[in-house]
mmCIF file of N, CA and C in Angstrom:
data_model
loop_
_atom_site.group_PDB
_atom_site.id
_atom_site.type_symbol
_atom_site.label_atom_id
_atom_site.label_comp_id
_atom_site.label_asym_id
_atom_site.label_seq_id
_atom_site.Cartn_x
_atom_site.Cartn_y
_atom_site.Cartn_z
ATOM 1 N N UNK A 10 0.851 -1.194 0.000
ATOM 2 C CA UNK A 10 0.000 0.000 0.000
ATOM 3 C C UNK A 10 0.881 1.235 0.000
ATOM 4 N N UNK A 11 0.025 2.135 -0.726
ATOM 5 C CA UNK A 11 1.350 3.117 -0.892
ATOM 6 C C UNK A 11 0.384 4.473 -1.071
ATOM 7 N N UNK A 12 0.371 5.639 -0.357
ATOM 8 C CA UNK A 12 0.021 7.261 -0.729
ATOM 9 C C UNK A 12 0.711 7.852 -1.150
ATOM 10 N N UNK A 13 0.847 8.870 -1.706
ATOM 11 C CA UNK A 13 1.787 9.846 -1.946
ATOM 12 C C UNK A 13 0.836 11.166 -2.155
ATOM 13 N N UNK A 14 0.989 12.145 -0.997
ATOM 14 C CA UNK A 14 0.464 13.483 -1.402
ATOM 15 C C UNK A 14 1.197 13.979 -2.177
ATOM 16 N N UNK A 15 0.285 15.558 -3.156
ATOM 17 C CA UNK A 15 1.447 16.662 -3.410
ATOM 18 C C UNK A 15 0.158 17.325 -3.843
ATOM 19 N N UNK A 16 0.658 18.334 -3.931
ATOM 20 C CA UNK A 16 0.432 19.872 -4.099
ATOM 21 C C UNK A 16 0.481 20.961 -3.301
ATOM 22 N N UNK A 17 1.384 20.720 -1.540
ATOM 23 C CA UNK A 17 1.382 21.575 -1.178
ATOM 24 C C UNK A 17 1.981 22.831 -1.397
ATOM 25 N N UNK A 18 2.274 23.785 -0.907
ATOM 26 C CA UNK A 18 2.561 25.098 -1.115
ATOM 27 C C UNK A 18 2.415 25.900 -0.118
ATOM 28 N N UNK A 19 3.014 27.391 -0.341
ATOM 29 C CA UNK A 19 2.758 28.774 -0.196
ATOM 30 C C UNK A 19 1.845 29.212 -0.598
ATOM 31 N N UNK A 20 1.022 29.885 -0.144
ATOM 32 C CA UNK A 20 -0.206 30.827 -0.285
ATOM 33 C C UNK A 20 -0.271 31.623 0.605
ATOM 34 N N UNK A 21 -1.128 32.807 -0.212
ATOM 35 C CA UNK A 21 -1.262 33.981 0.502
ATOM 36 C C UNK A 21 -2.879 34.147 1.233
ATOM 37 N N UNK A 22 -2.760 34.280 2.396
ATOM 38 C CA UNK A 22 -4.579 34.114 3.332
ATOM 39 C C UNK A 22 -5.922 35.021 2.175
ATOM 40 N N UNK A 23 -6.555 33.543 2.341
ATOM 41 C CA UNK A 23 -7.140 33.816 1.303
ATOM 42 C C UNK A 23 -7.096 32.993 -0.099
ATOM 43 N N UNK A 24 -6.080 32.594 -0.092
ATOM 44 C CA UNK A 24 -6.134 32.026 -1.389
ATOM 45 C C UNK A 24 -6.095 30.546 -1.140
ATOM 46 N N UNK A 25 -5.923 29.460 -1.924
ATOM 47 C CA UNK A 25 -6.406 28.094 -2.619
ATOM 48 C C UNK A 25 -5.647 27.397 -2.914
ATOM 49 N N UNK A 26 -5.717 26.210 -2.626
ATOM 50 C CA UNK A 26 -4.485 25.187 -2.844
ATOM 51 C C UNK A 26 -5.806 23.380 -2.933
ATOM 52 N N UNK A 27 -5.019 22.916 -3.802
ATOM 53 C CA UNK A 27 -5.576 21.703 -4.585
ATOM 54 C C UNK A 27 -4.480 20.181 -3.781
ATOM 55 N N UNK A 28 -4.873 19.781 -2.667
ATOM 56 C CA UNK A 28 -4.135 18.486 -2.501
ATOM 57 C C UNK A 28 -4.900 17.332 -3.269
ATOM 58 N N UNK A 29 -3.631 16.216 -3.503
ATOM 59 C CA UNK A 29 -4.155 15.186 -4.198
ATOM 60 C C UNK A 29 -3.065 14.375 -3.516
ATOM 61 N N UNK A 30 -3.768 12.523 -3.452
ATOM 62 C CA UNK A 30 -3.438 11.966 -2.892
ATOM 63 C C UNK A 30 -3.416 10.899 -3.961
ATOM 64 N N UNK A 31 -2.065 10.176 -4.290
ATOM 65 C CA UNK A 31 -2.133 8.875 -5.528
ATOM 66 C C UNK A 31 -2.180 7.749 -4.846
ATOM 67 N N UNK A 32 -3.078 6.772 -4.828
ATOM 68 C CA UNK A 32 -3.300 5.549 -4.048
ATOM 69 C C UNK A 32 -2.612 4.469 -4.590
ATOM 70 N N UNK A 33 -1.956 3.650 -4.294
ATOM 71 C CA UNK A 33 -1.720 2.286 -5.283
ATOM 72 C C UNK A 33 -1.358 1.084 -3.960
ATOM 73 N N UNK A 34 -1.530 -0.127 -4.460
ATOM 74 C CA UNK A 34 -1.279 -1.421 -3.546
ATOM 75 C C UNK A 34 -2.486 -1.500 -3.352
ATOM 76 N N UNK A 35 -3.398 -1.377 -3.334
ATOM 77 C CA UNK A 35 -5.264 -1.944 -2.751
ATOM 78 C C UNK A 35 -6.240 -1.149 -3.844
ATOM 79 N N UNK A 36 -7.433 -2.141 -3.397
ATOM 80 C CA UNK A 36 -8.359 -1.580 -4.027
ATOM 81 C C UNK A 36 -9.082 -0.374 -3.459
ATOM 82 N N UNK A 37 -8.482 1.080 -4.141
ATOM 83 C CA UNK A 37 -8.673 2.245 -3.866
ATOM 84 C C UNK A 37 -10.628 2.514 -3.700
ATOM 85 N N UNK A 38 -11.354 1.844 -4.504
ATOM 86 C CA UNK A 38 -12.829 2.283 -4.732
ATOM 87 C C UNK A 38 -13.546 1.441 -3.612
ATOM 88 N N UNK A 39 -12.485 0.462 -2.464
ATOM 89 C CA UNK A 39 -13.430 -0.383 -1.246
ATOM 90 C C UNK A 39 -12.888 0.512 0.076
ATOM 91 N N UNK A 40 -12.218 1.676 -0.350
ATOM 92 C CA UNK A 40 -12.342 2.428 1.157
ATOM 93 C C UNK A 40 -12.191 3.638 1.225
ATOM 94 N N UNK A 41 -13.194 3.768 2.948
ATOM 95 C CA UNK A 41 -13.017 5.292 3.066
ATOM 96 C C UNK A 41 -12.015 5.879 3.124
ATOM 97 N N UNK A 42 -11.648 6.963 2.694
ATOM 98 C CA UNK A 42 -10.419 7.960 2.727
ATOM 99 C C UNK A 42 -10.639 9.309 3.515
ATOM 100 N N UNK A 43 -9.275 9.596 4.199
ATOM 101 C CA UNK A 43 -9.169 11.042 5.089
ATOM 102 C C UNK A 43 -8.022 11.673 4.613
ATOM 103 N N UNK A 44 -8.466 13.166 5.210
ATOM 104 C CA UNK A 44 -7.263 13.865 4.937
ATOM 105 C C UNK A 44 -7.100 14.249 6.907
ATOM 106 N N UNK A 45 -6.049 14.174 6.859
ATOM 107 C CA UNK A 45 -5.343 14.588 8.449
ATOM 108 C C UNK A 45 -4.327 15.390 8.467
ATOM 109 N N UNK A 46 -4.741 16.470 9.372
ATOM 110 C CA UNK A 46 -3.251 17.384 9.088
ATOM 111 C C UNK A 46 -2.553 17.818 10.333
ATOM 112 N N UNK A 47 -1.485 18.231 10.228
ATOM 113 C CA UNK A 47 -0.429 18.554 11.725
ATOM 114 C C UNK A 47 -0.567 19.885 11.362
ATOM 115 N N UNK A 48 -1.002 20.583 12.353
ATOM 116 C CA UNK A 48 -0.173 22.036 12.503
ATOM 117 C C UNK A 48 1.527 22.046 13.156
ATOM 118 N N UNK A 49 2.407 22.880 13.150
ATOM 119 C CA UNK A 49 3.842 23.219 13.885
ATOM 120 C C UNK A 49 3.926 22.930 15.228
ATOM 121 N N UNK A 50 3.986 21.835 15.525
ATOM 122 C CA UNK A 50 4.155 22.050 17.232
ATOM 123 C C UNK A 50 2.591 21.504 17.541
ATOM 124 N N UNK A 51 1.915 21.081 16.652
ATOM 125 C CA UNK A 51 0.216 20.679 17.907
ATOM 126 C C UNK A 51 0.175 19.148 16.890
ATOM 127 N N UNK A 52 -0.669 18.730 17.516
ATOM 128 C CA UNK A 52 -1.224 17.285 17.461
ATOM 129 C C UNK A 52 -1.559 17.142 16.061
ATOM 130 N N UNK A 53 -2.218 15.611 16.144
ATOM 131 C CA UNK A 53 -2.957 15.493 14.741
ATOM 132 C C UNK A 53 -4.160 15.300 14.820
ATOM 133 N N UNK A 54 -4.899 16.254 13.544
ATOM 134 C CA UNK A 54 -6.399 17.238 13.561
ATOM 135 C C UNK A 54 -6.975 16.154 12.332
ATOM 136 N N UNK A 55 -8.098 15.314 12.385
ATOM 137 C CA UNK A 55 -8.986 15.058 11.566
ATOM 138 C C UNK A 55 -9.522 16.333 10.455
ATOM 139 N N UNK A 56 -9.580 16.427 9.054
ATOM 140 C CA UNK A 56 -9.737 17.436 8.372
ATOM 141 C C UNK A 56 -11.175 17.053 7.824
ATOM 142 N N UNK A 57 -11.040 15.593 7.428
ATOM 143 C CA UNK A 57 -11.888 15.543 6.268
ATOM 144 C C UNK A 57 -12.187 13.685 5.907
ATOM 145 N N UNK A 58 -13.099 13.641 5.832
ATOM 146 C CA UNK A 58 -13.461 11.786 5.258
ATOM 147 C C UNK A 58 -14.171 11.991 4.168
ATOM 148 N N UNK A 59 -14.128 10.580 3.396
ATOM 149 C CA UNK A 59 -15.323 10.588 2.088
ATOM 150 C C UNK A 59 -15.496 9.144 1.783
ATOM 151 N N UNK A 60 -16.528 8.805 1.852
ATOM 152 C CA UNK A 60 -17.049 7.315 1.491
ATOM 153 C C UNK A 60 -16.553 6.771 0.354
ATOM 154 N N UNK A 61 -16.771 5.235 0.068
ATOM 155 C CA UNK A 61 -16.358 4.819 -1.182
ATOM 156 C C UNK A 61 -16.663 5.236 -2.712
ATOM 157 N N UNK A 62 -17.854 5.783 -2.817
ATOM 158 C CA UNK A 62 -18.288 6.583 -3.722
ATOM 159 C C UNK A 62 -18.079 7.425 -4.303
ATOM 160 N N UNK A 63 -17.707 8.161 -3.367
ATOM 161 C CA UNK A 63 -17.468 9.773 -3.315
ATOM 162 C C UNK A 63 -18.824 10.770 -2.929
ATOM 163 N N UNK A 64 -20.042 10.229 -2.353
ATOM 164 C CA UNK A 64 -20.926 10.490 -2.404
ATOM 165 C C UNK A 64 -21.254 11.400 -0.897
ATOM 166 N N UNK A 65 -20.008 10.638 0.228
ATOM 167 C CA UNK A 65 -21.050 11.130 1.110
ATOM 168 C C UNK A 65 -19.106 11.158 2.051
ATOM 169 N N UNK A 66 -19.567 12.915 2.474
ATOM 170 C CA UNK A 66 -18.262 13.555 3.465
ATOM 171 C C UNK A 66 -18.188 13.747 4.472
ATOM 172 N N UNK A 67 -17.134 14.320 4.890
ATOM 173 C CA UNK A 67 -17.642 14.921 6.052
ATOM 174 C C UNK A 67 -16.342 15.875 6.413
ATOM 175 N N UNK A 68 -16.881 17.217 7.537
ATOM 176 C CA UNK A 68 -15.223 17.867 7.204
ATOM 177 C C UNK A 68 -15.568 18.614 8.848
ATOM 178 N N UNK A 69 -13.944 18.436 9.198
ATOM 179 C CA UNK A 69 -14.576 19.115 10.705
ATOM 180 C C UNK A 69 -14.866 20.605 10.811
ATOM 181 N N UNK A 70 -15.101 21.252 11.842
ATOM 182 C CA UNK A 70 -16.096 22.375 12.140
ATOM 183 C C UNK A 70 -14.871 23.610 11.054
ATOM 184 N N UNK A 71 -13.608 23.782 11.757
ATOM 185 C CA UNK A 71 -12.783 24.150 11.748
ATOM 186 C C UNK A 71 -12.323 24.714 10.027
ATOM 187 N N UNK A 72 -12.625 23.324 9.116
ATOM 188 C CA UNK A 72 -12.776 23.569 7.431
ATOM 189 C C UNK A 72 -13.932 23.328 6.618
ATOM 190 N N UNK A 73 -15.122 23.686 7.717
ATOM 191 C CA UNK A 73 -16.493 23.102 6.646
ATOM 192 C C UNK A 73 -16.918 24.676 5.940
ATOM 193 N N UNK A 74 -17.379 24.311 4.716
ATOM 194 C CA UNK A 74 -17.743 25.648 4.167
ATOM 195 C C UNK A 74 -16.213 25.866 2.865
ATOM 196 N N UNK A 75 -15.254 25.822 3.655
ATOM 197 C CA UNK A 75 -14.352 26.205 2.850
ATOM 198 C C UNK A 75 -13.191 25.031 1.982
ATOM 199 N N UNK A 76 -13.702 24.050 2.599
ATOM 200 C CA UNK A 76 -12.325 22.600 2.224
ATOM 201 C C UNK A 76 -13.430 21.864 1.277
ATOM 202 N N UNK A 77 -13.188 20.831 0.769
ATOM 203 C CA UNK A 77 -13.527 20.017 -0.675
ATOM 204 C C UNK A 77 -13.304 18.914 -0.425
ATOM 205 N N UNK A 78 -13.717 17.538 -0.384
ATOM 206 C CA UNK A 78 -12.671 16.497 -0.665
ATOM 207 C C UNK A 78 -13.887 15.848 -1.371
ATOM 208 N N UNK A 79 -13.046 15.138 -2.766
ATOM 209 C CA UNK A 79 -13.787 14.733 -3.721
ATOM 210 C C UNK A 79 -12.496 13.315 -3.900
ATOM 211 N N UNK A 80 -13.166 12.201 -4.613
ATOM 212 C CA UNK A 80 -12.286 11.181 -5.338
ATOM 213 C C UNK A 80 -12.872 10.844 -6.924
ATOM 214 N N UNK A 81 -11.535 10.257 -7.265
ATOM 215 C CA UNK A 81 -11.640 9.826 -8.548
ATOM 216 C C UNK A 81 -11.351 7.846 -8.570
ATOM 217 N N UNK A 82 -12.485 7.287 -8.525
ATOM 218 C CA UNK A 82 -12.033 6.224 -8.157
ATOM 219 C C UNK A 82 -11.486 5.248 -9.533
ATOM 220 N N UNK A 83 -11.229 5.998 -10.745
ATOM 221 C CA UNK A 83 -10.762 5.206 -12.164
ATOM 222 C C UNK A 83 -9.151 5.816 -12.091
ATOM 223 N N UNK A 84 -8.940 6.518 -11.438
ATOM 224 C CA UNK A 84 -7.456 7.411 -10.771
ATOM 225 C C UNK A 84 -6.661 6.880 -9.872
ATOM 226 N N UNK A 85 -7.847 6.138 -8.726
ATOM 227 C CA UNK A 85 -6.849 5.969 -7.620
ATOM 228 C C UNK A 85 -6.341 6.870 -6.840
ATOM 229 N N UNK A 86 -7.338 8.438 -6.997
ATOM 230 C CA UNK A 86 -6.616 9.482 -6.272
ATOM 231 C C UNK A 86 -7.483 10.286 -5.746
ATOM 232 N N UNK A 87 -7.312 10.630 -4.679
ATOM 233 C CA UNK A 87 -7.905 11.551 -3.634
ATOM 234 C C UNK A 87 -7.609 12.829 -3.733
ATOM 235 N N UNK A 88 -8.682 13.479 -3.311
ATOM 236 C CA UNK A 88 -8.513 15.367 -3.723
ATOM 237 C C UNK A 88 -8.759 15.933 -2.516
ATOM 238 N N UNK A 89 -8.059 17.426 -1.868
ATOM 239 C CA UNK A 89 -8.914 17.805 -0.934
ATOM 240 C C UNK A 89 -8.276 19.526 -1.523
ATOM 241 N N UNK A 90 -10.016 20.180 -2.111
ATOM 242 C CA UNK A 90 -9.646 21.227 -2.665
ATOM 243 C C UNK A 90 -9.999 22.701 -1.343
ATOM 244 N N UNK A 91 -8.606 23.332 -1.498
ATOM 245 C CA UNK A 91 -8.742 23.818 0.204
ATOM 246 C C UNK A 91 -9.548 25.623 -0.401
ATOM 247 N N UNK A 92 -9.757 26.344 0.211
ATOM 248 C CA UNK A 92 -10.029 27.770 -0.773
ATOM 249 C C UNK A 92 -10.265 28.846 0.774
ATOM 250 N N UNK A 93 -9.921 29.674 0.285
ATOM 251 C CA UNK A 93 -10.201 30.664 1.742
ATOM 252 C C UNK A 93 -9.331 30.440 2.926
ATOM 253 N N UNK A 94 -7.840 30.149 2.327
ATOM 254 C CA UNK A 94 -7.488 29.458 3.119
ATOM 255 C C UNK A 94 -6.647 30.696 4.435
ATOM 256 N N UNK A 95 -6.345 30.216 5.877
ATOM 257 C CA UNK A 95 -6.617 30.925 6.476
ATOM 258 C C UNK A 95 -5.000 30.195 7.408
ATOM 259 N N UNK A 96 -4.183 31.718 8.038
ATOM 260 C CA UNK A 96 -2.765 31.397 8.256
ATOM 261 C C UNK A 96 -2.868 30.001 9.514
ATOM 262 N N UNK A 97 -3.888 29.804 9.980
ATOM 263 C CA UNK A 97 -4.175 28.792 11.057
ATOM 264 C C UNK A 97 -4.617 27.194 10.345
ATOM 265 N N UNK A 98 -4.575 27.438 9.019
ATOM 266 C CA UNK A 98 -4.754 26.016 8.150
ATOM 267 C C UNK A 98 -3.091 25.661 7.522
ATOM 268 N N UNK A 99 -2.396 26.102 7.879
ATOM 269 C CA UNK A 99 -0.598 25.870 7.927
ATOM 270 C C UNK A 99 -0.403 24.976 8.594
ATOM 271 N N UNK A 100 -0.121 23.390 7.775
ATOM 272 C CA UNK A 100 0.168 22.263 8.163
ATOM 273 C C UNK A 100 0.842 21.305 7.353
ATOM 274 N N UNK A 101 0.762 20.078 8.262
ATOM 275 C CA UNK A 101 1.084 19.118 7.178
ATOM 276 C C UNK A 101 -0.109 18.485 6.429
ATOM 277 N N UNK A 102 -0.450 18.101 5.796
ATOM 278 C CA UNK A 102 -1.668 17.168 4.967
ATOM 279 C C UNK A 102 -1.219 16.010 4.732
ATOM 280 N N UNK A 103 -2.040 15.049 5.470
ATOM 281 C CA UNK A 103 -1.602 13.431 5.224
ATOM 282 C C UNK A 103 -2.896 12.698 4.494
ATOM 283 N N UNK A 104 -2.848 12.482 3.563
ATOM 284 C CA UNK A 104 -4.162 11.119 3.394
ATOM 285 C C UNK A 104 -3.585 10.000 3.987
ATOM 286 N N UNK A 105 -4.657 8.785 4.087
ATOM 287 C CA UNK A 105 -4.814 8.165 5.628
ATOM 288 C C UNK A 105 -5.897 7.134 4.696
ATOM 289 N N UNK A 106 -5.827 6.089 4.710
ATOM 290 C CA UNK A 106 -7.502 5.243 4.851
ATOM 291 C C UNK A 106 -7.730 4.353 5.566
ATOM 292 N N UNK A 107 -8.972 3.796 5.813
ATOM 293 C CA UNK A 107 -9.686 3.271 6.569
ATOM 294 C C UNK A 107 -9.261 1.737 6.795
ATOM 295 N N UNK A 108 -9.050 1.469 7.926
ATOM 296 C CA UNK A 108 -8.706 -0.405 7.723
ATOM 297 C C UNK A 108 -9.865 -0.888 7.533
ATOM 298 N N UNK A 109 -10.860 -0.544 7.369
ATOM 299 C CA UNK A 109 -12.128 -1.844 6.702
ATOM 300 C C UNK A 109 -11.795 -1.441 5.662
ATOM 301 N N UNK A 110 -12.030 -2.587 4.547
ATOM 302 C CA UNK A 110 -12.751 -2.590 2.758
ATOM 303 C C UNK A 110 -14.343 -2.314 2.900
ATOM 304 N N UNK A 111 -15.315 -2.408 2.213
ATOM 305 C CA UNK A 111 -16.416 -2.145 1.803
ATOM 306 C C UNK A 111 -17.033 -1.750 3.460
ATOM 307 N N UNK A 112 -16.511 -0.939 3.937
ATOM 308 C CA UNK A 112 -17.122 -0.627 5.030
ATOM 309 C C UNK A 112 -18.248 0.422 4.976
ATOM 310 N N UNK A 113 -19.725 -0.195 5.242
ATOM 311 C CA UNK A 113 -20.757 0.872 5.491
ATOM 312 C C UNK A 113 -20.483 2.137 6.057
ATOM 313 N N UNK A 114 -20.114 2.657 7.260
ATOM 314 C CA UNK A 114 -19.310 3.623 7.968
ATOM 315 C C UNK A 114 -18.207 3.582 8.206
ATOM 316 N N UNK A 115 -17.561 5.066 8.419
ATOM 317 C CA UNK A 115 -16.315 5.543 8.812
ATOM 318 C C UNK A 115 -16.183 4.594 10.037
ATOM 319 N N UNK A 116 -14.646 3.978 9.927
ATOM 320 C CA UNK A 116 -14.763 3.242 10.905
ATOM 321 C C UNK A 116 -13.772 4.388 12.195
ATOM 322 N N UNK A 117 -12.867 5.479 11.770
ATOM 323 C CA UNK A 117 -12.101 6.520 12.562
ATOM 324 C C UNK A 117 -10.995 5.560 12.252
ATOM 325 N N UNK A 118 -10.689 4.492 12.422
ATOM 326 C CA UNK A 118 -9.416 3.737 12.328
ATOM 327 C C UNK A 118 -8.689 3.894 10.575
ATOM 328 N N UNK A 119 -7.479 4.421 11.239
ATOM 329 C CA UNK A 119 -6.823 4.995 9.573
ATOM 330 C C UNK A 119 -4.631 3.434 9.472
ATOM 331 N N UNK A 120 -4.898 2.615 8.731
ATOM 332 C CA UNK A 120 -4.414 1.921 9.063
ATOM 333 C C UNK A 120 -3.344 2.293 8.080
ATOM 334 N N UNK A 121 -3.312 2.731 7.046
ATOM 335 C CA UNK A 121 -1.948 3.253 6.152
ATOM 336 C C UNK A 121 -2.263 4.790 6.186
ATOM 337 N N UNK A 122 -1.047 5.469 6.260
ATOM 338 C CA UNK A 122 -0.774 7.226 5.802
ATOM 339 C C UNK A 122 0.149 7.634 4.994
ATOM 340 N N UNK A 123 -0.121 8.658 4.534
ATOM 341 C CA UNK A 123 0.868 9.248 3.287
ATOM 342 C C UNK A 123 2.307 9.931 4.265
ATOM 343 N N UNK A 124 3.314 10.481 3.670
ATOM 344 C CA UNK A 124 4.315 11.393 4.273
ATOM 345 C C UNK A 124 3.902 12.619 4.624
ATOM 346 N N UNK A 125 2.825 12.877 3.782
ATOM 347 C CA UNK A 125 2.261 14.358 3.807
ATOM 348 C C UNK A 125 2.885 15.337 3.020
ATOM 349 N N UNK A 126 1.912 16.503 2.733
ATOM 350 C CA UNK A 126 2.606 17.868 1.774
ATOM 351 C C UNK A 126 2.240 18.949 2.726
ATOM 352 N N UNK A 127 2.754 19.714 2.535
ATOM 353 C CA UNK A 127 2.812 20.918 3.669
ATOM 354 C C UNK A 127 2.194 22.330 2.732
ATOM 355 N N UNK A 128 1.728 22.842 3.441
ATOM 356 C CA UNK A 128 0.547 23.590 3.123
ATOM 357 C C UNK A 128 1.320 24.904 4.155
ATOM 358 N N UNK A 129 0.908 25.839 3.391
ATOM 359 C CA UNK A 129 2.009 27.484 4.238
ATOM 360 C C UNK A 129 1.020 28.016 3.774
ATOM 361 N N UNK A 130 0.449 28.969 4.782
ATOM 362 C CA UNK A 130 -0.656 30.146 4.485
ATOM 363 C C UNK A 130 -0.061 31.313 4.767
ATOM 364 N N UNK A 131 0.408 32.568 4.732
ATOM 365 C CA UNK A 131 1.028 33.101 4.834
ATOM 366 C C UNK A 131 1.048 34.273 3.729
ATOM 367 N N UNK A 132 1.395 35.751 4.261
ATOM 368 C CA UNK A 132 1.273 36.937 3.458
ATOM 369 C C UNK A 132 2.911 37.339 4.005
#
């Protein structure tokens, strides 16, 4: 099993950044996927989940309104499109998935993670 984020960056508050996550080693379309991110110095923050479908999300209080996460399951790749972004969303970004396969619900248990891309909000 293998992730690999990228697209992080520099941005200026306010502006938009596109993570994507390339899945390979499993069958990418039998599980839920997250995005998890570190801020500098604090813990690790749940961002974002999305069912096998792509149908059904969820994003915590902190990025709802302004974060995205969509999949492409003929890709193998996970998206989390960020916008409005704000100097307190400066982290790392890890995709993460779920140790069940065809699991009805989020099970919270994330059994492989990416290295992460780092995300700078900043003027």
């Amino acid at each position: 099993v293998q992730l690999l984020e990228s697209g992080g960056g520099l941005v200026q508050p306010g502006g938009s950044l596109r993570l994507s996550c390339a899945a390979s080693g499993f069958t990418f379309s039998r599980y839920w996927m997250y995005w998890v991110r570190q801020a500098p110095g604090k813990g690790l923050e749940w961002v974002s989940s999305i069912n096998t479908d792509g149908r059904t999300a969820y994003f915590a209080d902190s990025v709802e309104d302004r974060f995205t996460i969509s999949r492409d399951n003929a890709k193998n790749t996970l998206y989390l499109q960020m916008n409005n972004l704000k100097p307190e969303d400066t982290a790392l970004y890890y995709c993460a998935r779920d140790s069940q396969p065809s699991a009805a619900w989020s099970t919270g248990d994330m059994d492989y993670w990416g290295k992460g891309t780092l995300g700078t909000v900043s003027s």
